[in-house]
mmCIF file of C-alpha atoms in Angstrom:
data_model
loop_
_atom_site.group_PDB
_atom_site.id
_atom_site.type_symbol
_atom_site.label_atom_id
_atom_site.label_comp_id
_atom_site.label_asym_id
_atom_site.label_seq_id
_atom_site.Cartn_x
_atom_site.Cartn_y
_atom_site.Cartn_z
ATOM 1 C CA MET A 1 62.658 104.607 31.886
ATOM 2 C CA TRP A 2 64.292 101.174 31.608
ATOM 3 C CA LEU A 3 60.966 99.752 30.426
ATOM 4 C CA LEU A 4 60.809 102.197 27.517
ATOM 5 C CA PHE A 5 64.320 101.213 26.424
ATOM 6 C CA ALA A 6 63.480 97.520 26.819
ATOM 7 C CA ILE A 7 60.393 97.922 24.617
ATOM 8 C CA LEU A 8 62.394 99.861 22.019
ATOM 9 C CA SER A 9 65.029 97.122 22.151
ATOM 10 C CA SER A 10 62.429 94.471 21.367
ATOM 11 C CA ILE A 11 61.056 96.531 18.462
ATOM 12 C CA PHE A 12 64.540 97.060 17.011
ATOM 13 C CA ALA A 13 65.383 93.379 17.549
ATOM 14 C CA ALA A 14 62.263 92.421 15.599
ATOM 15 C CA LEU A 15 63.232 94.805 12.802
ATOM 16 C CA THR A 16 66.753 93.338 12.873
ATOM 17 C CA SER A 17 65.395 89.865 12.161
ATOM 18 C CA ILE A 18 63.184 90.931 9.267
ATOM 19 C CA LEU A 19 65.735 93.277 7.687
ATOM 20 C CA ALA A 20 68.485 90.667 8.076
ATOM 21 C CA LYS A 21 66.386 87.926 6.484
ATOM 22 C CA ILE A 22 65.728 90.166 3.464
ATOM 23 C CA GLY A 23 69.317 91.443 3.280
ATOM 24 C CA ILE A 24 71.050 88.077 3.647
ATOM 25 C CA ASP A 25 69.530 86.688 0.438
ATOM 26 C CA GLY A 26 72.452 85.633 -1.748
ATOM 27 C CA VAL A 27 75.059 86.884 0.748
ATOM 28 C CA ASN A 28 77.443 84.698 2.751
ATOM 29 C CA SER A 29 76.180 84.728 6.350
ATOM 30 C CA ASN A 30 79.652 85.504 7.770
ATOM 31 C CA LEU A 31 80.060 88.444 5.399
ATOM 32 C CA ALA A 32 76.580 89.696 6.299
ATOM 33 C CA THR A 33 77.451 89.467 9.999
ATOM 34 C CA ALA A 34 80.668 91.411 9.416
ATOM 35 C CA ILE A 35 78.773 94.172 7.583
ATOM 36 C CA ARG A 36 76.195 94.355 10.361
ATOM 37 C CA THR A 37 78.950 94.428 12.979
ATOM 38 C CA ALA A 38 80.773 97.264 11.197
ATOM 39 C CA VAL A 39 77.579 99.323 11.188
ATOM 40 C CA VAL A 40 77.003 98.614 14.894
ATOM 41 C CA LEU A 41 80.639 99.532 15.628
ATOM 42 C CA VAL A 42 80.388 102.895 13.846
ATOM 43 C CA MET A 43 77.020 103.621 15.469
ATOM 44 C CA SER A 44 78.276 102.679 18.960
ATOM 45 C CA TRP A 45 81.427 104.799 18.751
ATOM 46 C CA GLY A 46 79.349 107.626 17.320
ATOM 47 C CA MET A 47 77.174 107.547 20.443
ATOM 48 C CA VAL A 48 80.279 107.411 22.664
ATOM 49 C CA PHE A 49 81.667 110.594 21.114
ATOM 50 C CA LEU A 50 78.255 112.265 20.840
ATOM 51 C CA THR A 51 77.712 111.815 24.587
ATOM 52 C CA ASN A 52 81.366 112.546 25.431
ATOM 53 C CA ALA A 53 81.670 109.142 27.135
ATOM 54 C CA GLN A 54 85.147 108.431 25.737
ATOM 55 C CA LYS A 55 86.634 110.106 28.833
ATOM 56 C CA GLY A 56 85.684 107.023 30.877
ATOM 57 C CA ILE A 57 87.896 104.561 28.967
ATOM 58 C CA GLY A 58 90.831 105.007 31.340
ATOM 59 C CA GLN A 59 88.655 104.287 34.356
ATOM 60 C CA ILE A 60 87.547 100.834 33.226
ATOM 61 C CA SER A 61 88.911 98.140 35.534
ATOM 62 C CA GLN A 62 90.800 95.092 34.277
ATOM 63 C CA ARG A 63 87.934 92.869 35.448
ATOM 64 C CA SER A 64 85.427 94.929 33.464
ATOM 65 C CA TRP A 65 87.670 94.793 30.366
ATOM 66 C CA ILE A 66 87.827 90.993 30.606
ATOM 67 C CA PHE A 67 84.079 90.575 30.961
ATOM 68 C CA LEU A 68 83.272 93.139 28.268
ATOM 69 C CA ILE A 69 85.624 91.338 25.873
ATOM 70 C CA LEU A 70 84.064 87.970 26.751
ATOM 71 C CA SER A 71 80.621 89.499 26.233
ATOM 72 C CA GLY A 72 81.746 90.777 22.831
ATOM 73 C CA LEU A 73 82.994 87.315 21.875
ATOM 74 C CA ALA A 74 79.669 85.805 22.959
ATOM 75 C CA THR A 75 77.800 88.445 20.948
ATOM 76 C CA GLY A 76 79.923 87.718 17.887
ATOM 77 C CA ALA A 77 79.333 83.982 18.181
ATOM 78 C CA SER A 78 75.613 84.587 18.672
ATOM 79 C CA TRP A 79 75.379 86.833 15.614
ATOM 80 C CA LEU A 80 77.345 84.433 13.410
ATOM 81 C CA CYS A 81 75.071 81.554 14.412
ATOM 82 C CA TYR A 82 71.949 83.697 14.121
ATOM 83 C CA TYR A 83 72.741 84.870 10.602
ATOM 84 C CA LYS A 84 73.600 81.336 9.480
ATOM 85 C CA ALA A 85 70.322 80.078 10.953
ATOM 86 C CA LEU A 86 68.388 82.928 9.285
ATOM 87 C CA GLN A 87 70.025 82.154 5.970
ATOM 88 C CA MET A 88 69.097 78.479 6.228
ATOM 89 C CA GLY A 89 65.673 78.718 7.871
ATOM 90 C CA GLN A 90 62.527 80.776 8.073
ATOM 91 C CA ALA A 91 62.636 83.865 10.286
ATOM 92 C CA SER A 92 59.372 82.755 11.906
ATOM 93 C CA LYS A 93 61.125 79.567 13.051
ATOM 94 C CA VAL A 94 64.611 80.916 13.824
ATOM 95 C CA VAL A 95 63.519 83.861 15.976
ATOM 96 C CA PRO A 96 61.481 81.853 18.539
ATOM 97 C CA ILE A 97 64.419 79.504 19.080
ATOM 98 C CA ASP A 98 66.743 82.503 19.408
ATOM 99 C CA LYS A 99 64.405 83.909 22.064
ATOM 100 C CA LEU A 100 65.044 80.857 24.220
ATOM 101 C CA SER A 101 67.978 83.043 25.246
ATOM 102 C CA VAL A 102 65.518 84.648 27.678
ATOM 103 C CA VAL A 103 65.089 81.334 29.499
ATOM 104 C CA ILE A 104 68.818 80.599 29.406
ATOM 105 C CA THR A 105 69.604 84.116 30.680
ATOM 106 C CA LEU A 106 67.236 83.703 33.627
ATOM 107 C CA LEU A 107 68.843 80.372 34.517
ATOM 108 C CA LEU A 108 72.370 81.786 34.238
ATOM 109 C CA ALA A 109 71.369 84.870 36.272
ATOM 110 C CA PHE A 110 70.114 82.538 38.997
ATOM 111 C CA ILE A 111 73.276 80.395 38.958
ATOM 112 C CA PHE A 112 76.005 83.008 38.514
ATOM 113 C CA LEU A 113 74.467 86.310 39.654
ATOM 114 C CA HIS A 114 72.392 84.783 42.460
ATOM 115 C CA GLU A 115 69.295 86.601 41.256
ATOM 116 C CA GLN A 116 66.061 85.460 42.791
ATOM 117 C CA PHE A 117 63.966 82.799 41.105
ATOM 118 C CA THR A 118 60.315 83.274 41.987
ATOM 119 C CA LEU A 119 57.286 81.207 41.133
ATOM 120 C CA LYS A 120 56.404 83.914 38.607
ATOM 121 C CA SER A 121 59.811 83.686 36.880
ATOM 122 C CA ILE A 122 59.676 79.876 36.827
ATOM 123 C CA ILE A 123 56.220 79.958 35.227
ATOM 124 C CA GLY A 124 57.440 82.617 32.787
ATOM 125 C CA CYS A 125 60.427 80.445 31.801
ATOM 126 C CA ILE A 126 58.178 77.461 31.237
ATOM 127 C CA LEU A 127 55.734 79.505 29.137
ATOM 128 C CA ILE A 128 58.477 81.154 27.059
ATOM 129 C CA GLY A 129 60.190 77.813 26.508
ATOM 130 C CA ALA A 130 56.949 76.038 25.627
ATOM 131 C CA GLY A 131 55.833 78.907 23.384
ATOM 132 C CA SER A 132 59.160 78.988 21.533
ATOM 133 C CA LEU A 133 59.117 75.262 20.955
ATOM 134 C CA LEU A 134 55.438 75.281 19.988
ATOM 135 C CA MET A 135 56.098 77.911 17.316
ATOM 136 C CA VAL A 136 58.688 75.783 15.536
ATOM 137 C CA LEU A 137 56.838 72.466 15.586
#
């Protein structure tokens, strides 16, 4: 089931890039990011209440709160930079560079989460990195 959600995520991420590039025309990138964030906020809380997940708020540990807040700050910084890059550059050039996050994530997962690095994942990182860079040259 995780694979289905991962595929849907990639489809929606692709749509995000195209829709954002069209929508950001003539709009300050920070304002555009704020509008996008407000929509995501409403949608996320809607899902929380729709699935009755709000009951779990009190059970979140302090450690989880800290890391969720840090993750939110990283997401915000990523979106602000992404929208500025989309506003300034072509989507076909910005998106491959943005997808280098896959390589960086694998490296950080190895360093901080002690996830296994296999020959397959090393080759995948090299191919993703090379492909991303090749697309922008």
